[in-house]
Tab-separated table of C-alpha atoms (C1' of nucleotides) in Angstrom:
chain	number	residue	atom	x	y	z
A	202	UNK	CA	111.147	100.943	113.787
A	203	UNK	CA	112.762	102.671	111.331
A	204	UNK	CA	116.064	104.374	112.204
A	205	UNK	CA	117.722	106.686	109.930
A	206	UNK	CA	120.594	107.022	112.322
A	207	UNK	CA	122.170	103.931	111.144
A	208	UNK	CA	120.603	103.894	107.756
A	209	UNK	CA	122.815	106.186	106.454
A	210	UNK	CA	124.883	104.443	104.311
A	211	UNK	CA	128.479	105.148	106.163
A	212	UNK	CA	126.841	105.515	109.668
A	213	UNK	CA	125.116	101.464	108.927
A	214	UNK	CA	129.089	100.464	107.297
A	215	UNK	CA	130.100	101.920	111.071
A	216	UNK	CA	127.743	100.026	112.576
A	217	UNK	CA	128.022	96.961	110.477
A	218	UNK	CA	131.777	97.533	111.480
A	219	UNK	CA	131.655	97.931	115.395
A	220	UNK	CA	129.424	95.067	115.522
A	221	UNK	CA	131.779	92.957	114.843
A	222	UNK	CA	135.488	94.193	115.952
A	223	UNK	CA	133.261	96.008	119.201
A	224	UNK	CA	135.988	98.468	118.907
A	225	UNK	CA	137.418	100.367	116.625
A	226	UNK	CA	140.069	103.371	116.019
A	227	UNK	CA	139.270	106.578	114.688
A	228	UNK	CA	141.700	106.056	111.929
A	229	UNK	CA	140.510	102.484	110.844
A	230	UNK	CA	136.927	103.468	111.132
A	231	UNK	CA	137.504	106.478	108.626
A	232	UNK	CA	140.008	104.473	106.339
A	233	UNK	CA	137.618	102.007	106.558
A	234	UNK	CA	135.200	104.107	105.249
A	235	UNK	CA	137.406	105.706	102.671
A	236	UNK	CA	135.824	109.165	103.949
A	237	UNK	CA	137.874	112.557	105.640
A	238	UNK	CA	138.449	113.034	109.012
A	239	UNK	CA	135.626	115.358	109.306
A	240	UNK	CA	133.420	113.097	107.898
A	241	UNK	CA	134.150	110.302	109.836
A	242	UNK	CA	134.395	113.046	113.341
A	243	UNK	CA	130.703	113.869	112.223
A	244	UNK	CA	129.718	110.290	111.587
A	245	UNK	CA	130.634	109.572	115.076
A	246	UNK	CA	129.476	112.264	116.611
A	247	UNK	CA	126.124	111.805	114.934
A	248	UNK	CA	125.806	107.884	116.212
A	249	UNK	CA	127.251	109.163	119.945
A	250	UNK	CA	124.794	111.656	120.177
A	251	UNK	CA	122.068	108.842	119.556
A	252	UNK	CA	123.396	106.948	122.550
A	253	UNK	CA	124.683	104.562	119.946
A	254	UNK	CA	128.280	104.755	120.359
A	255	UNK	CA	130.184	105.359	122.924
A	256	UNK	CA	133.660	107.473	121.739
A	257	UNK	CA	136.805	107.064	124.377
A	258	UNK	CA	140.099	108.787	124.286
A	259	UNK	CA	142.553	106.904	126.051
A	260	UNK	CA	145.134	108.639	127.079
A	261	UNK	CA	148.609	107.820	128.956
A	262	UNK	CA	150.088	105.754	126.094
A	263	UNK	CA	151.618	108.298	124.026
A	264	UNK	CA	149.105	110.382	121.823
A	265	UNK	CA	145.351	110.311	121.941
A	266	UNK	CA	143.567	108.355	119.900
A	267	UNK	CA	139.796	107.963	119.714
A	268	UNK	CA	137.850	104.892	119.957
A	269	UNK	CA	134.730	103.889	119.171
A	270	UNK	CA	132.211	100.846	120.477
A	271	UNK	CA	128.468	100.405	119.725
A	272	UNK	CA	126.735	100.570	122.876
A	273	UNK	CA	123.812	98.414	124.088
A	274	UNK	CA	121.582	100.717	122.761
A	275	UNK	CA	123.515	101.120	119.337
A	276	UNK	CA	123.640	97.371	118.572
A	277	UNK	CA	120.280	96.426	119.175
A	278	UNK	CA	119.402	99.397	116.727
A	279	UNK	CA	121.480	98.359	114.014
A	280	UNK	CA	120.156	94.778	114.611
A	281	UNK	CA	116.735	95.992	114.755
A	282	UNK	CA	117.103	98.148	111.371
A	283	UNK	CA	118.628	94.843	109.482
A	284	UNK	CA	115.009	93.065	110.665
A	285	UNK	CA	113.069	95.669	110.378
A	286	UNK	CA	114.277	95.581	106.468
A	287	UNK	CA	113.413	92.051	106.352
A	288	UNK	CA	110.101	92.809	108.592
A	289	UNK	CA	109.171	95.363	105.488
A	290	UNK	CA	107.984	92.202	103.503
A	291	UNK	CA	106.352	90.239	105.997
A	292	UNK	CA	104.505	93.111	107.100
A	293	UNK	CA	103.420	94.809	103.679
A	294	UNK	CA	101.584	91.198	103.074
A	295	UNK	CA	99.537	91.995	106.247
A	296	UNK	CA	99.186	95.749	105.668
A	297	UNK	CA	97.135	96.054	102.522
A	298	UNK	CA	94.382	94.036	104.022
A	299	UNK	CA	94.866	91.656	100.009
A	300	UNK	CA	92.120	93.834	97.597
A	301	UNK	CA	91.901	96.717	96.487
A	302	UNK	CA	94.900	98.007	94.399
A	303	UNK	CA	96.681	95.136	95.867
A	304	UNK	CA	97.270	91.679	93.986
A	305	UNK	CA	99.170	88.842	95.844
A	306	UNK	CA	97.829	86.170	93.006
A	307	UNK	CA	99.705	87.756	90.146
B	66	UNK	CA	127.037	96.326	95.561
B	67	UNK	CA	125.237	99.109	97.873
B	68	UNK	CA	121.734	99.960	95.443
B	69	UNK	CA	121.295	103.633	96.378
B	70	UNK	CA	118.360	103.434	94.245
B	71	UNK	CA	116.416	101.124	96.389
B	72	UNK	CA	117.864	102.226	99.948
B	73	UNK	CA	115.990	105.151	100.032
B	74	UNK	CA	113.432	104.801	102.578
B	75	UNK	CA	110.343	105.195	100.945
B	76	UNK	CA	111.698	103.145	97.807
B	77	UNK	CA	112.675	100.968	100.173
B	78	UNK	CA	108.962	100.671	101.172
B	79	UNK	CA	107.486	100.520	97.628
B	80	UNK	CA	109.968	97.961	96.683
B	81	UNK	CA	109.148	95.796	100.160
B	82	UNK	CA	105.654	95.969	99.274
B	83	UNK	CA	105.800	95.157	95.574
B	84	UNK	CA	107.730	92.245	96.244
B	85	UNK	CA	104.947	90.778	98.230
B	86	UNK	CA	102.080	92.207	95.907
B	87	UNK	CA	103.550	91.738	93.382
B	88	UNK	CA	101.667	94.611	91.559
B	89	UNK	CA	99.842	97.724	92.898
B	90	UNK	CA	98.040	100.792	92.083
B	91	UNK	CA	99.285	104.151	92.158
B	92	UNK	CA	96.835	105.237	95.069
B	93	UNK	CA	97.246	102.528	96.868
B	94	UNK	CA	101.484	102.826	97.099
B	95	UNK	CA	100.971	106.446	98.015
B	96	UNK	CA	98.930	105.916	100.645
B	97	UNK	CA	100.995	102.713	102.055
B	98	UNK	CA	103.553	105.342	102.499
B	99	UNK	CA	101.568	107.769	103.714
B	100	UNK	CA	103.444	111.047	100.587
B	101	UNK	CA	101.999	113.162	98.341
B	102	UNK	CA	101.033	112.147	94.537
B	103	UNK	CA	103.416	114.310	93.434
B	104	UNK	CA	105.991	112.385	95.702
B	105	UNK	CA	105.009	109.057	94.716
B	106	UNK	CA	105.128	109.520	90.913
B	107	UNK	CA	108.322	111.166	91.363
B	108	UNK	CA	109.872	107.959	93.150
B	109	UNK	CA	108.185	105.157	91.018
B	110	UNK	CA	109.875	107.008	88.076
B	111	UNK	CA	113.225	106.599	89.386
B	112	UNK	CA	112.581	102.906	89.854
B	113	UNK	CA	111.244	102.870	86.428
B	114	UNK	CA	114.017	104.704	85.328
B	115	UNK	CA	116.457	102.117	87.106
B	116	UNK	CA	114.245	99.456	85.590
B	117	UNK	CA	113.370	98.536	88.814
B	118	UNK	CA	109.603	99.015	88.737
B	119	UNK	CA	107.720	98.059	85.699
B	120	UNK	CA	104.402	101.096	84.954
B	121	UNK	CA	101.466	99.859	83.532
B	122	UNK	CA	98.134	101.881	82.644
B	123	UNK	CA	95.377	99.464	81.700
B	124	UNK	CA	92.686	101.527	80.076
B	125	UNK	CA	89.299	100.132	78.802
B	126	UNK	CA	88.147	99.787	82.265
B	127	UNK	CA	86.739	103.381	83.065
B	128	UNK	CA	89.599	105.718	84.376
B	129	UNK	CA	93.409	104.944	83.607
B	130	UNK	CA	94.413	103.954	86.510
B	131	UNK	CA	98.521	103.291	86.992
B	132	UNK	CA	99.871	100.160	88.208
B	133	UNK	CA	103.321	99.412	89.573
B	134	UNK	CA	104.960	95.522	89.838
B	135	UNK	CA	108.685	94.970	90.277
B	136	UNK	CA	110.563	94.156	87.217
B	137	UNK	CA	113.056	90.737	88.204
B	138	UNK	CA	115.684	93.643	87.880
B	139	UNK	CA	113.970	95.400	90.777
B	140	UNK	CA	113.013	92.153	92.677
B	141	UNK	CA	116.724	91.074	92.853
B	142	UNK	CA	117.724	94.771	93.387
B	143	UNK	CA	115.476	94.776	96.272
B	144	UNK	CA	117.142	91.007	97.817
B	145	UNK	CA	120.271	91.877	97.024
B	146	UNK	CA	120.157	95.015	99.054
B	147	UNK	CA	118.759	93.100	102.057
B	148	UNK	CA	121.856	90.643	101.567
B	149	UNK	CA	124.141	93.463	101.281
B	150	UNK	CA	123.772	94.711	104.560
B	151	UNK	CA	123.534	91.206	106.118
B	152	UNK	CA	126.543	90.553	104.456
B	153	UNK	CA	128.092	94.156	105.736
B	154	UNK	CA	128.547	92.861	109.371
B	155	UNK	CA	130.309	89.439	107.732
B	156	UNK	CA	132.409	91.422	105.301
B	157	UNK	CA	133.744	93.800	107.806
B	158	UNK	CA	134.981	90.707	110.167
B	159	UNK	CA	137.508	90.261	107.388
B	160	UNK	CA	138.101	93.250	105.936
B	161	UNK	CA	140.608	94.846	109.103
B	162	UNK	CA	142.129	91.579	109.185
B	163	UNK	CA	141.859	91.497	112.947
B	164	UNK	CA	144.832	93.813	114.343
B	165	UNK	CA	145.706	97.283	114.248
B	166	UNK	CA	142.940	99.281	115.471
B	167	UNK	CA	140.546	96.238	115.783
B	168	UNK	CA	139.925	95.071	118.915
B	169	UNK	CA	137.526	91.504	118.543
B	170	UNK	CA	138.178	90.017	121.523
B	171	UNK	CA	137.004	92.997	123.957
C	150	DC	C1'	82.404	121.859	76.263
C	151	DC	C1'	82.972	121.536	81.240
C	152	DG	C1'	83.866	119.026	85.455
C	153	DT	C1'	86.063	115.284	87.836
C	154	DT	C1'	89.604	112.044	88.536
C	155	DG	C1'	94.373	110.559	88.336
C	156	DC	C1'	98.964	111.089	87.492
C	157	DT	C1'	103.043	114.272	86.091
C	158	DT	C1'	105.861	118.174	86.093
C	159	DT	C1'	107.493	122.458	87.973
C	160	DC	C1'	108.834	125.388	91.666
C	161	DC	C1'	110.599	125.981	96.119
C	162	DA	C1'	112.320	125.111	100.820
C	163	DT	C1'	114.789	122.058	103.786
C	164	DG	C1'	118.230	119.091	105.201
C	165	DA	C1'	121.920	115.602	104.755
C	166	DC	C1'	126.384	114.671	103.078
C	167	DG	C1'	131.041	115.198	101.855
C	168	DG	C1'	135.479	117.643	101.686
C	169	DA	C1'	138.849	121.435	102.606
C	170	DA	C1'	140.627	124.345	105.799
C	171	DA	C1'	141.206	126.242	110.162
C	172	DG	C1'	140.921	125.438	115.121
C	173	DA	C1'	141.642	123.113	119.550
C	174	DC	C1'	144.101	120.144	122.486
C	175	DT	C1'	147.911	117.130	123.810
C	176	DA	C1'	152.411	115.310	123.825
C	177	DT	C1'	157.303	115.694	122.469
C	178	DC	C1'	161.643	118.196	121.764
C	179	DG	C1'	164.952	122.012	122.758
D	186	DC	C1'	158.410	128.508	127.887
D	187	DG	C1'	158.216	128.214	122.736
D	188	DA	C1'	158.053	125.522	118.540
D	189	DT	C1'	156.412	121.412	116.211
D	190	DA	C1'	153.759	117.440	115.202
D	191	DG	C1'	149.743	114.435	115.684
D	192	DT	C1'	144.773	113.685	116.205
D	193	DC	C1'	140.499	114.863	116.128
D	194	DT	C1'	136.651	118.780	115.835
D	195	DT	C1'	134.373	122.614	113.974
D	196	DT	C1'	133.276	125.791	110.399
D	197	DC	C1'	132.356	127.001	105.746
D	198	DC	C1'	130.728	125.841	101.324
D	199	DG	C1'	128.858	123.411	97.318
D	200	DT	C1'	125.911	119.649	95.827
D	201	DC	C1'	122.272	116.468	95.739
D	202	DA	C1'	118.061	114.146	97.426
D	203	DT	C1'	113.560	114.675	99.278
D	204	DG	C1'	109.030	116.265	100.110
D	205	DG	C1'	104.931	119.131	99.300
D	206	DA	C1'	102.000	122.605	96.856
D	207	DA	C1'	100.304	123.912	92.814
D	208	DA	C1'	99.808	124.071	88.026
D	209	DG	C1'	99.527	120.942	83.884
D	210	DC	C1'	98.007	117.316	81.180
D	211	DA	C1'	95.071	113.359	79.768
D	212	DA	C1'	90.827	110.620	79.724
D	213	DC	C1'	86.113	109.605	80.989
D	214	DG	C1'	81.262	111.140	81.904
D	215	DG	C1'	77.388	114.250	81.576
DNA sequence: CCGTTGCTTTCCATGACGGAAAGACTATCG
DNA sequence: CGATAGTCTTTCCGTCATGGAAAGCAACGG
């Protein structure tokens, strides 16, 4: 289905993002991003309260710093999303039923 | 580059369609997606506008009836976007580098 | 001319987004 | 303890996109 958690633009570049480094700091996520901290602290707060990140704060090793990892949940959605785009096509050419206001011959 | 134009959701949906259909009447794009008229002309004019979508309204055959097909413009907006966001996961696993604040091997 | 159909434009309400600034919390220094 | 610095988080505010209702406009048919 369609997810606009993780289609908005910076919350999918998050995504796209944790799916690959599984874990990120606060810090590299937003300078990643090239957004403010409040941005970024919404951002996150947006995809955690989706179940789609899960945000740690480490502590014991000087100051805390936030992390962030897709969970389960959050990578199959951003996964899903990226097929569902492709799925748009594929499933538009069964939709329409091919007649009326509809023409696949060109 | 990230298409704003065509990541919107529903122009997202009129471009998926189009690029199967390959051309399609006004009533039949608003109802794929389900918005009002006044919703539907309002986003197939921003596509036009991009040159994304081309507008067509073959009279001589009773009523004028509007038509919409994708432009190439719009057809390689529309791919392009889909690659973009493949291409987001890829892109990040070299943008950080792989150190500070990037954790791949968790 | 009037009515119907089909799209367009205008008006309005809602919500997302981004940034600045202030706040909250924690650790460090004296 | 008090002051200071670092790292988010929350609040406030302006802007822009989006959607729908309704009025407008254009063209065909009676």
């Amino acid at each position: 289905m369609f997810d606009e958690i993780v289609h908005a633009p910076n919350r999918l570049r998050i995504c796209a993002f944790l799916a690959v480094v599984r874990e990120a700091e606060f810090g590299t996520l937003r300078d990643e991003l090239g957004v403010a901290d409040s941005v970024m602290s919404k951002h996150l707060k947006v995809l955690a309260d989706a179940g789609y990140v899960k945000v740690t704060k480490p502590r014991g090793s000087g100051r805390v710093r936030t992390w962030a990892a897709l969970t389960r949940a959050g990578r199959k959605a951003y996964e899903d999303h990226l097929w569902y785009l492709q799925a748009l096509a594929a499933d538009a050419a069964r939709g329409p039923g091919g007649s009326t206001g509809a023409n696949s011959g060109g």
